[in-house]
Tab-separated table of C-alpha atoms in Angstrom:
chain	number	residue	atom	x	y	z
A	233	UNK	CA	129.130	106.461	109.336
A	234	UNK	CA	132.343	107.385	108.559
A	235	UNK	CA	135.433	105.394	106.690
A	236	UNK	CA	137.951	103.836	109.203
A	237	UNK	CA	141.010	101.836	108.652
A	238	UNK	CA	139.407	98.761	110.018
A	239	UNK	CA	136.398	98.809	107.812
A	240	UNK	CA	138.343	99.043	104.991
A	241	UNK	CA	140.615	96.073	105.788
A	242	UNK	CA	137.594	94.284	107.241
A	243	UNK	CA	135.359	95.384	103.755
A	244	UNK	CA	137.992	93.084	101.512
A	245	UNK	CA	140.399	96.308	100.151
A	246	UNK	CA	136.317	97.669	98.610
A	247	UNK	CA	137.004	100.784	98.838
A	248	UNK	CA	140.465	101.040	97.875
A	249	UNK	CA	140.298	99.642	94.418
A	250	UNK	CA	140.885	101.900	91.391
A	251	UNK	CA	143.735	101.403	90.070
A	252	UNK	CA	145.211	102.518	86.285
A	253	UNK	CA	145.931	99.478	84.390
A	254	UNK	CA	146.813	99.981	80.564
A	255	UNK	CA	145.885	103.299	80.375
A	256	UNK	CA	142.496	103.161	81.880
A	257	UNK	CA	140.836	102.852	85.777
A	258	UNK	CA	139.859	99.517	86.597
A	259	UNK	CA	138.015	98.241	89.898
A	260	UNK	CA	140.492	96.337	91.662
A	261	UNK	CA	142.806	94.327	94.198
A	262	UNK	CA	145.903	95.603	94.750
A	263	UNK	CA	147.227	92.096	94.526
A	264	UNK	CA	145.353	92.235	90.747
A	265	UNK	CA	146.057	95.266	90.214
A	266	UNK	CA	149.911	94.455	90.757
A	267	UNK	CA	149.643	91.374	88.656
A	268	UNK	CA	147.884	93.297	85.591
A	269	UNK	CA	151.088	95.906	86.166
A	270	UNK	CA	149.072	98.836	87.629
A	271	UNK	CA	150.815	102.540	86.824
A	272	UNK	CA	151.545	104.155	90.085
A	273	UNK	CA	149.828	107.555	90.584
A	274	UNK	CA	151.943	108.720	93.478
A	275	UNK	CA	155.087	106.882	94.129
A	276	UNK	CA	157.811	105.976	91.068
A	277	UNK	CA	158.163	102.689	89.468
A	278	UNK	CA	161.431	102.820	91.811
A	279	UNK	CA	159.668	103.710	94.801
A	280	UNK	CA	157.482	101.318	94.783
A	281	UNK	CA	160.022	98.457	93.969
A	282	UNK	CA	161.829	99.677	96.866
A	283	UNK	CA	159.223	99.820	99.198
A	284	UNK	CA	157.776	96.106	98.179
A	285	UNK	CA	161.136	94.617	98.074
A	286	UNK	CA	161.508	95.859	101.775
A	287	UNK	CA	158.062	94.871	102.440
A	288	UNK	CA	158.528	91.629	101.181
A	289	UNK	CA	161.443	91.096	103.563
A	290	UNK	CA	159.718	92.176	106.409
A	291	UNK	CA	156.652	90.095	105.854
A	292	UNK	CA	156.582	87.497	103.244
A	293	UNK	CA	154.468	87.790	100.157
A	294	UNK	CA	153.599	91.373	100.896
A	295	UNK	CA	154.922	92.051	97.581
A	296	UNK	CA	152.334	89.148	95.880
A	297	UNK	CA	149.902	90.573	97.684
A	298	UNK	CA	149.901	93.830	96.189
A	299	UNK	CA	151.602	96.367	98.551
A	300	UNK	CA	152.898	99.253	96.414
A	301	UNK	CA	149.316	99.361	94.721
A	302	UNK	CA	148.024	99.417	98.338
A	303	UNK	CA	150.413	102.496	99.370
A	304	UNK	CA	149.826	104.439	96.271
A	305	UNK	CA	146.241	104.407	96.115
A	306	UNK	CA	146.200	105.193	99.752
A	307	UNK	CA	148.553	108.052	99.411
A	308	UNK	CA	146.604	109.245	96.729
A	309	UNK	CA	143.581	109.590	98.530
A	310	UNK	CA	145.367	112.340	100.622
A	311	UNK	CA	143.183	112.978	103.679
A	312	UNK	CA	141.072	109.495	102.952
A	313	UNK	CA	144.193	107.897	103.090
A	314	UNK	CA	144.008	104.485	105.733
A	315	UNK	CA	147.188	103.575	105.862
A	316	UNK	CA	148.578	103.309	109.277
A	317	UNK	CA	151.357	106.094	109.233
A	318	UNK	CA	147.861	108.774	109.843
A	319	UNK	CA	147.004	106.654	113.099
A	320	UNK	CA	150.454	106.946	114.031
A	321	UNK	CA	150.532	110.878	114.080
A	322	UNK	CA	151.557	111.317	110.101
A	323	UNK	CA	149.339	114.180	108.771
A	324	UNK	CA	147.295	112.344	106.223
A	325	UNK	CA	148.522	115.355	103.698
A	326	UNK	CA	152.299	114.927	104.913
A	327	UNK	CA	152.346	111.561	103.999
A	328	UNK	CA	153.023	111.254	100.478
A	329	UNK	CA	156.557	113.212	101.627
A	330	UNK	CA	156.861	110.383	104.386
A	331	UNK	CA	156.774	107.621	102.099
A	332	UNK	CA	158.459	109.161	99.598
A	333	UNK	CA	161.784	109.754	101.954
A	334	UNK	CA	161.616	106.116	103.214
A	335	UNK	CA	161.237	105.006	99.534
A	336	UNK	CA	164.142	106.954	99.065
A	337	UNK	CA	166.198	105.942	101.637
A	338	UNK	CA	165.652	102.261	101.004
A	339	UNK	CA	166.836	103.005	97.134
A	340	UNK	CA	169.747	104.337	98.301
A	341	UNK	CA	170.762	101.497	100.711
A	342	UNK	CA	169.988	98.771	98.512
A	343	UNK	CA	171.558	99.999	95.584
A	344	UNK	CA	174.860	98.794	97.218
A	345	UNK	CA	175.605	94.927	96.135
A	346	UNK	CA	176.425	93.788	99.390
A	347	UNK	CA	173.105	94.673	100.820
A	348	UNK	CA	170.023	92.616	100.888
A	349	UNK	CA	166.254	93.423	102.045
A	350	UNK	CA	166.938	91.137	104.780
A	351	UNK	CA	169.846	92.707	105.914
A	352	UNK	CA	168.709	96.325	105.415
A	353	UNK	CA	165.760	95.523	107.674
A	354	UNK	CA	167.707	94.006	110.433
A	355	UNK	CA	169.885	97.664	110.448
A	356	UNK	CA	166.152	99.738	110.137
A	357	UNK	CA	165.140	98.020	113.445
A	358	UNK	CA	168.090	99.624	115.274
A	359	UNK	CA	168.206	102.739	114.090
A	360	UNK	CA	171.521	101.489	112.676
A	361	UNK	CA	171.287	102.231	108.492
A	362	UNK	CA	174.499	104.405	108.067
A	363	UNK	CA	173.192	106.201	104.840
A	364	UNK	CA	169.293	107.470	106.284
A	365	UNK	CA	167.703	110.458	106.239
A	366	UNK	CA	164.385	111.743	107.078
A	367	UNK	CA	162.025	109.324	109.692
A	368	UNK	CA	164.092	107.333	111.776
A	369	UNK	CA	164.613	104.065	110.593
A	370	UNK	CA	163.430	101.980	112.791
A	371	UNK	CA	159.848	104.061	112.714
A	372	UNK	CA	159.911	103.178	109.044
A	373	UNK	CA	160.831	99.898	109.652
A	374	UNK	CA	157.486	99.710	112.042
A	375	UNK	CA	155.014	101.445	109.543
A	376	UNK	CA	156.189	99.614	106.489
A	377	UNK	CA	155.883	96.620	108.402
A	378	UNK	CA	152.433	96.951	110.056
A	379	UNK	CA	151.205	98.200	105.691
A	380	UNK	CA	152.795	94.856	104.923
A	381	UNK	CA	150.694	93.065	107.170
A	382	UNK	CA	147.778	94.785	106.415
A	383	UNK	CA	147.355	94.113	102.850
A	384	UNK	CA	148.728	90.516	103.353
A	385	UNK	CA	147.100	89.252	106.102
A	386	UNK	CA	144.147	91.648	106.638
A	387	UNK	CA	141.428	89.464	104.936
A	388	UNK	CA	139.637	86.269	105.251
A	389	UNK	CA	142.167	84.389	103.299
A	390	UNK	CA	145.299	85.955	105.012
A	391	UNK	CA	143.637	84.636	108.247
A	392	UNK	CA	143.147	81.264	106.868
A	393	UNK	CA	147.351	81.191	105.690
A	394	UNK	CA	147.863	81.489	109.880
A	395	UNK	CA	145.372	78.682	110.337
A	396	UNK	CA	143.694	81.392	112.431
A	397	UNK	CA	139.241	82.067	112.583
A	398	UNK	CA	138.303	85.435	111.076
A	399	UNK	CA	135.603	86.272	113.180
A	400	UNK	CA	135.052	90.224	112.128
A	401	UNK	CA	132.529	92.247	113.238
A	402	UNK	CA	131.680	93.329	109.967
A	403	UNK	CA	132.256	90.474	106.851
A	404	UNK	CA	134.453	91.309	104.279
A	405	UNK	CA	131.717	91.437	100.919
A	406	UNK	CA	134.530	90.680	99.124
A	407	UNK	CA	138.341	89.542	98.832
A	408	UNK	CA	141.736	91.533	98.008
C-alpha cells in the first residue's frame, strides 16, 4: 500500500523524521528536530525563518511545532514529498522552486520595518503584496497555511489543543 499524505499525518510525522542535527541524521519530530536546531537540507537558514515566521502568523505555534523541518524534509524527498502544494497541482519535483520563490518573496516583504507577519498575511490573502513575484500570493498564503496546520494540528495532541476527539482510521504509533 502506498504512502499518502493522510497516513503520514495520521502515522504521528513516522515517516518523515530524519533530520541532521549536529552534524549527524537523527530519527525525529520536526518540532524536536527544530528544538535540537536541525540544519536544513533544502531551504536556507533564511528561508526557513521566513517561511515559519509567516507560518506562525497564519496559525499559531506552527513555528513550535516544527514547520520549516516539516517543509524541508518534505521537499527533500522530491517525488515522496506530502506536503499539500503536490495535491494542489505542484509537480512534486517543481516544488522545491515553489517554496523557494514564496520563501523569497516573504524575505523580501518583511525585511521592511514597518511590516509584520500579521500584516504581510492579511495583504497575501488579497493578492495585494506590492513587492511579489512568482505564485500568486494569496495561493501561497493558502498552501503555507494548510502546511501550518498540518504539522500543528495534524496529531492526537493538536486535536486535543481544539478540545476536539481524534477518531482516525488508522492510530498515530507515535507523536510529532
Amino acid at each position: 500500500m502506498g504512502l499518502s499524505r493522510r497516513k503520514v499525518l495520521a502515522g504521528g510525522g513516522t515517516a518523515l523524521g530524519t533530520f541532521l542535527i549536529g552534524g549527524r541524521w537523527v530519527d525525529a519530530s520536526p518540532k524536536t528536530a527544530r528544538e535540537l536546531g536541525f540544519t536544513p537540507q533544502v531551504l536556507t537558514a533564511a528561508e526557513c525563518e521566513a517561511l515559519e515566521v509567516t507560518g506562525d502568523a497564519l496559525v499559531p505555534g506552527a513555528l513550535k511545532a516544527g514547520l520549516a523541518p516539516y517543509i524541508d524534509s518534505q521537499l527533500a524527498l522530491g517525488s515522496g514529498s506530502k506536503l499539500i502544494a503536490k495535491y494542489l497541482g505542484v509537480d512534486p519535483l517543481g516544488q522545491k522552486g515553489f517554496y523557494r520563490a514564496i520563501a523569497d518573496n516573504l524575505i523580501i516583504n518583511l525585511a521592511h520595518p514597518d511590516t509584520t507577519a500579521e500584516q504581510l498575511t492579511g495583504s497575501m490573502a488579497s493578492d495585494s503584496v506590492s513587492e511579489w513575484a512568482g505564485p500568486p500570493a494569496s495561493y501561497a498564503f493558502f498552501v503555507l497555511r494548510a502546511d501550518a496546520l498540518d504539522v500543528t494540528y495534524g496529531t492526537p495532541e493538536g486535536f486535543a489543543a481544539l478540545n476536539i476527539p481524534y477518531s482516525a482510521h488508522i492510530q498515530p504509533e507515535t507523536s510529532w
